[in-house]
Amino acid sequence: MGIAVYVLAFGLLLIGVYALVAKKNIVRIIIGIAILGYAVNLLLVLVGYRHGGTPPILADGQTSADLAARSVDPLPQAMVLTSIVIGLSVTALAVALAIRLYDKYGTFDMNDIRNLRG
Amino acid sequence: MTIEFFILMLIIFMIIAALIAVESIDLLSAVIAVGAAGFALSVIDLLAGAPDLAFPQVLVEVITLVLLIRMVMTRRDTSRQTSRDTLRTAVVLLAGSVFLVAVFFAAGGMGMSGGIPPFGQPVMGSAADTGVSTQYLTRCAEDTGAANTVMGILLDYRAYDTLGEATVIFVAILGGYVVLRRVGRKKDAKEVEPS
């Protein structure tokens, strides 16, 4: 079961790589980047998961040692929180570039954009 | 056990949504399938004890969905459904199988140092409690005064990291503005500029 979770997360990563490499539509390439980001975030969260773990938030009247004994790993979560927001900026910039390309060439297809150069 | 089962089912749902997003003919349905995958990821975060990730994931997902739908809806997709390039597909599948083999080897050494820790037993959960995660958890309340350890790490221990993140967002928004702005794009727009 544990292996299956990791393998499926890597399969999701694989789908993103496939969309990035084999697709010719700019929208699909942006979708591939987004799926890659999802897969990496998912894998990092799963690595930090503990069986029956609580969120790393100190409850009322709880001691820190008790929290450390039963909480999930907070460090991957802090990293992934940064990664989520940066993924949004990457998507926004890619969408801006795609809109500009569409305004200039009238298509999302990379083959047509390559042929229309000049 | 049940939470792990739900996580597994949601990952399978994400894979199906990602396949639909990559392979569907209509671009709008592809974009909506990506949104479904992102919301499933936020539910996984919620189940895996990371509510601090679930809420930003929902927010980011809504913004991404609005951006992509706005891009796709008003523009006609004229791309041809070309036949798949077999060489590139073969390269991708080969790289993927290498990835999977690497995962099997990394996860095969359960509990060994250097491999991926087995699912449900993070590195910090081991007997040696000198790891940085355990130190963060035990000291966060008195060091930073924050009950939420993730926010304590993000905004106090690693505040420069967050500053860099804000810089990246600023530069991305600036880049999008520069790419999309109308002023200065054509020659006849020169009189609009004051200088």
XYZ file of C-alpha atoms in Angstrom:
313
model
C 0.000 0.000 0.000
C 2.747 2.435 0.865
C 4.630 1.573 -2.289
C 1.425 1.981 -4.330
C 0.936 5.542 -3.104
C 4.472 6.556 -4.082
C 4.286 4.787 -7.434
C 0.982 6.464 -8.314
C 2.426 9.871 -7.400
C 5.353 9.165 -9.727
C 2.877 8.090 -12.395
C 1.235 11.491 -12.127
C 4.684 13.067 -12.579
C 5.095 10.897 -15.647
C 1.837 12.160 -17.183
C 3.099 15.719 -16.742
C 6.405 14.907 -18.430
C 4.538 13.206 -21.255
C 2.332 16.261 -21.830
C 5.387 18.504 -21.734
C 7.358 16.510 -24.300
C 4.853 14.985 -26.712
C 2.202 17.694 -27.074
C 2.267 20.499 -29.627
C -0.472 22.715 -28.204
C 0.690 25.508 -25.903
C -2.319 25.075 -23.600
C -1.470 21.405 -23.184
C 2.139 22.283 -22.368
C 0.969 24.701 -19.663
C -1.318 21.938 -18.358
C 1.681 19.608 -18.298
C 3.675 22.083 -16.200
C 0.753 22.372 -13.785
C 0.424 18.588 -13.471
C 4.173 18.283 -12.828
C 3.823 20.789 -10.006
C 0.866 18.887 -8.531
C 2.793 15.606 -8.619
C 5.884 17.004 -6.879
C 3.804 18.733 -4.187
C 1.824 15.545 -3.643
C 4.969 13.441 -3.303
C 6.510 15.819 -0.751
C 3.334 15.913 1.344
C 3.122 12.112 1.259
C 6.755 11.716 2.349
C 5.991 13.809 5.433
C 2.819 11.909 6.319
C 2.637 9.875 9.519
C 0.073 7.151 10.205
C -2.733 8.761 12.199
C -0.812 12.012 12.400
C -2.403 15.273 13.462
C -1.820 18.605 11.710
C 1.266 20.377 13.128
C -0.823 22.893 15.033
C -0.546 23.187 18.795
C -3.927 22.493 20.380
C -5.162 24.244 23.488
C -3.369 22.865 26.558
C -1.120 20.565 24.510
C 2.598 20.423 25.240
C 5.193 20.785 22.500
C 6.691 17.361 23.206
C 3.281 15.758 22.788
C 2.818 17.578 19.473
C 6.241 16.408 18.282
C 5.328 12.828 19.142
C 2.133 12.698 17.107
C 2.201 15.406 14.434
C 3.036 14.986 10.757
C 6.318 16.424 9.455
C 5.938 20.238 9.185
C 9.068 20.908 7.125
C 7.853 19.515 3.740
C 4.623 21.436 4.236
C 6.488 24.724 4.601
C 8.495 23.954 1.458
C 5.404 22.931 -0.510
C 3.553 26.087 0.509
C 6.296 28.113 -1.178
C 6.175 25.787 -4.169
C 2.407 26.154 -4.640
C 2.582 29.935 -4.845
C 5.565 29.863 -7.192
C 3.703 27.369 -9.374
C 0.892 29.895 -9.651
C 3.343 32.593 -10.799
C 4.840 30.225 -13.374
C 1.379 29.420 -14.732
C 0.413 33.093 -14.857
C 3.569 34.037 -16.771
C 3.136 31.118 -19.182
C -0.489 32.124 -19.807
C 0.627 35.690 -20.526
C 3.204 34.449 -23.044
C 0.629 32.141 -24.669
C -1.874 34.997 -25.022
C 0.819 37.159 -26.630
C 1.748 34.347 -29.030
C -1.904 33.884 -29.958
C -2.272 37.609 -30.620
C 0.712 37.527 -32.952
C 0.201 34.216 -34.782
C -3.492 33.420 -34.295
C -2.931 29.861 -33.149
C -1.883 27.754 -30.178
C -0.137 25.162 -32.331
C 3.649 25.100 -31.983
C 4.121 23.741 -35.524
C 2.219 26.638 -37.066
C 4.043 29.176 -34.930
C 7.348 27.716 -36.044
C 6.329 27.795 -39.701
C 4.961 31.345 -39.577
C 8.243 32.907 -38.471
C 9.192 36.117 -40.221
C -6.107 2.584 7.182
C -9.193 4.349 5.940
C -7.423 7.662 5.452
C -4.695 5.944 3.462
C -7.369 4.284 1.325
C -9.013 7.656 0.635
C -5.642 9.151 -0.271
C -5.010 6.286 -2.675
C -8.429 6.719 -4.309
C -7.908 10.471 -4.663
C -4.509 9.949 -6.284
C -6.148 7.579 -8.778
C -8.794 10.271 -9.401
C -6.001 12.807 -9.994
C -4.337 10.477 -12.499
C -7.598 9.983 -14.395
C -8.218 13.748 -14.441
C -4.665 14.370 -15.643
C -5.061 11.827 -18.438
C -8.314 13.506 -19.516
C -6.589 16.889 -19.390
C -3.742 15.695 -21.561
C -5.712 13.647 -24.079
C -9.160 15.237 -24.482
C -9.925 16.910 -27.792
C -11.594 20.045 -26.445
C -9.287 22.517 -24.715
C -11.977 23.788 -22.327
C -12.655 20.298 -20.982
C -8.895 19.794 -20.608
C -8.630 22.948 -18.493
C -11.575 21.900 -16.327
C -10.007 18.459 -15.829
C -6.847 20.166 -14.555
C -9.020 22.069 -12.101
C -10.519 18.780 -10.898
C -7.031 17.375 -10.312
C -6.021 20.460 -8.319
C -9.081 20.347 -6.073
C -8.474 16.634 -5.471
C -4.918 17.559 -4.442
C -6.285 20.043 -1.916
C -8.522 17.332 -0.440
C -5.484 15.027 -0.207
C -3.622 17.779 1.674
C -6.539 18.087 4.063
C -6.598 14.328 4.688
C -2.820 14.088 5.070
C -2.722 16.549 7.954
C -1.796 19.661 6.011
C -4.652 22.182 6.245
C -2.113 24.964 5.683
C -1.601 23.582 2.197
C -5.232 22.804 1.404
C -6.455 26.407 1.600
C -3.709 27.960 -0.579
C -4.169 25.077 -3.009
C -7.868 25.885 -3.401
C -7.090 29.593 -3.827
C -4.333 28.967 -6.365
C -6.557 26.482 -8.184
C -9.379 29.002 -8.558
C -6.985 31.652 -9.900
C -5.337 29.181 -12.296
C -8.705 27.989 -13.522
C -9.910 31.544 -14.135
C -6.712 32.383 -16.034
C -6.807 29.260 -18.199
C -10.540 29.468 -18.945
C -10.164 33.135 -19.822
C -7.347 32.197 -22.184
C -9.126 29.268 -23.805
C -12.732 30.442 -24.085
C -12.319 33.464 -26.318
C -9.756 31.883 -28.626
C -10.362 29.323 -31.318
C -8.240 26.203 -31.200
C -6.947 25.678 -34.718
C -4.323 23.128 -33.831
C -4.459 19.945 -35.810
C -4.834 16.621 -34.106
C -1.594 15.320 -35.465
C -0.650 11.703 -35.250
C 1.561 10.924 -32.312
C 5.297 11.107 -32.837
C 6.393 7.600 -31.956
C 10.016 8.470 -31.198
C 9.188 11.087 -28.598
C 6.551 8.891 -27.009
C 9.089 6.089 -26.779
C 11.603 8.420 -25.128
C 9.003 9.542 -22.594
C 7.959 6.011 -21.767
C 11.590 4.956 -21.410
C 12.312 7.851 -19.039
C 9.174 6.973 -17.123
C 10.132 3.374 -16.633
C 13.575 4.497 -15.426
C 11.805 6.768 -12.928
C 9.643 3.930 -11.694
C 12.588 1.560 -11.308
C 14.439 4.245 -9.362
C 11.426 4.635 -7.063
C 11.247 0.908 -6.484
C 14.926 0.793 -5.572
C 14.739 3.891 -3.394
C 11.665 2.669 -1.537
C 12.950 -0.897 -1.446
C 15.474 -0.080 1.259
C 12.796 0.480 3.876
C 14.140 2.238 6.911
C 17.632 2.444 5.465
C 19.342 5.800 5.390
C 19.239 7.433 1.996
C 16.060 5.892 0.629
C 12.581 7.336 0.605
C 11.093 6.607 4.041
C 8.216 4.109 3.963
C 4.787 5.688 3.682
C 3.411 6.775 7.042
C 6.766 6.870 8.845
C 8.490 10.186 8.144
C 12.177 10.725 8.858
C 11.390 12.766 11.952
C 9.415 9.874 13.399
C 12.504 7.788 14.015
C 14.086 7.274 17.418
C 16.818 9.843 16.837
C 14.998 13.013 17.796
C 17.708 15.464 16.792
C 16.235 16.057 13.341
C 15.332 19.570 12.323
C 11.606 18.813 12.057
C 11.424 17.585 15.653
C 13.384 20.612 16.812
C 10.951 22.888 14.978
C 7.976 21.106 16.536
C 9.297 21.197 20.104
C 10.717 24.716 20.047
C 8.340 26.581 17.753
C 5.877 27.659 20.429
C 8.473 29.253 22.717
C 10.753 30.540 19.928
C 8.186 32.197 17.713
C 5.001 32.234 19.769
C 3.102 30.635 16.914
C 0.757 27.719 17.590
C 0.872 26.749 13.935
C 4.287 25.215 13.319
C 4.144 25.526 9.536
C 3.529 29.254 9.787
C 6.257 29.518 12.413
C 8.733 27.908 10.031
C 7.558 29.897 7.048
C 7.405 33.350 8.609
C 10.075 33.159 11.299
C 12.693 30.444 10.849
C 12.735 30.725 7.077
C 11.514 34.277 6.592
C 14.150 35.042 3.947
C 12.812 32.115 1.947
C 9.367 33.701 2.061
C 10.858 37.037 1.047
C 12.376 35.342 -2.004
C 9.004 33.784 -2.777
C 7.361 37.210 -2.675
C 10.104 38.481 -4.997
C 9.370 35.665 -7.446
C 5.649 36.532 -7.421
C 6.446 40.213 -7.983
C 8.780 39.466 -10.897
C 6.236 37.079 -12.468
C 3.457 39.666 -12.274
C 5.811 42.308 -13.675
C 6.751 39.966 -16.520
C 3.125 39.241 -17.321
C 2.338 42.952 -17.338
C 5.269 43.732 -19.641
C 4.313 40.934 -22.022
C 0.631 41.860 -22.181
C 0.653 45.652 -22.097
C -0.670 47.573 -25.075
C 1.382 50.737 -24.748
C 4.551 50.651 -26.814
C 3.574 47.672 -28.860
C 2.620 49.595 -32.021
C 4.194 52.650 -33.614
C 0.959 54.654 -33.531
C 0.651 54.246 -29.785
C 3.586 56.587 -29.249
C 1.479 59.670 -28.512
C -0.117 57.857 -25.591
C 3.185 57.817 -23.773
C 3.819 61.012 -21.855
C 7.601 61.025 -22.332
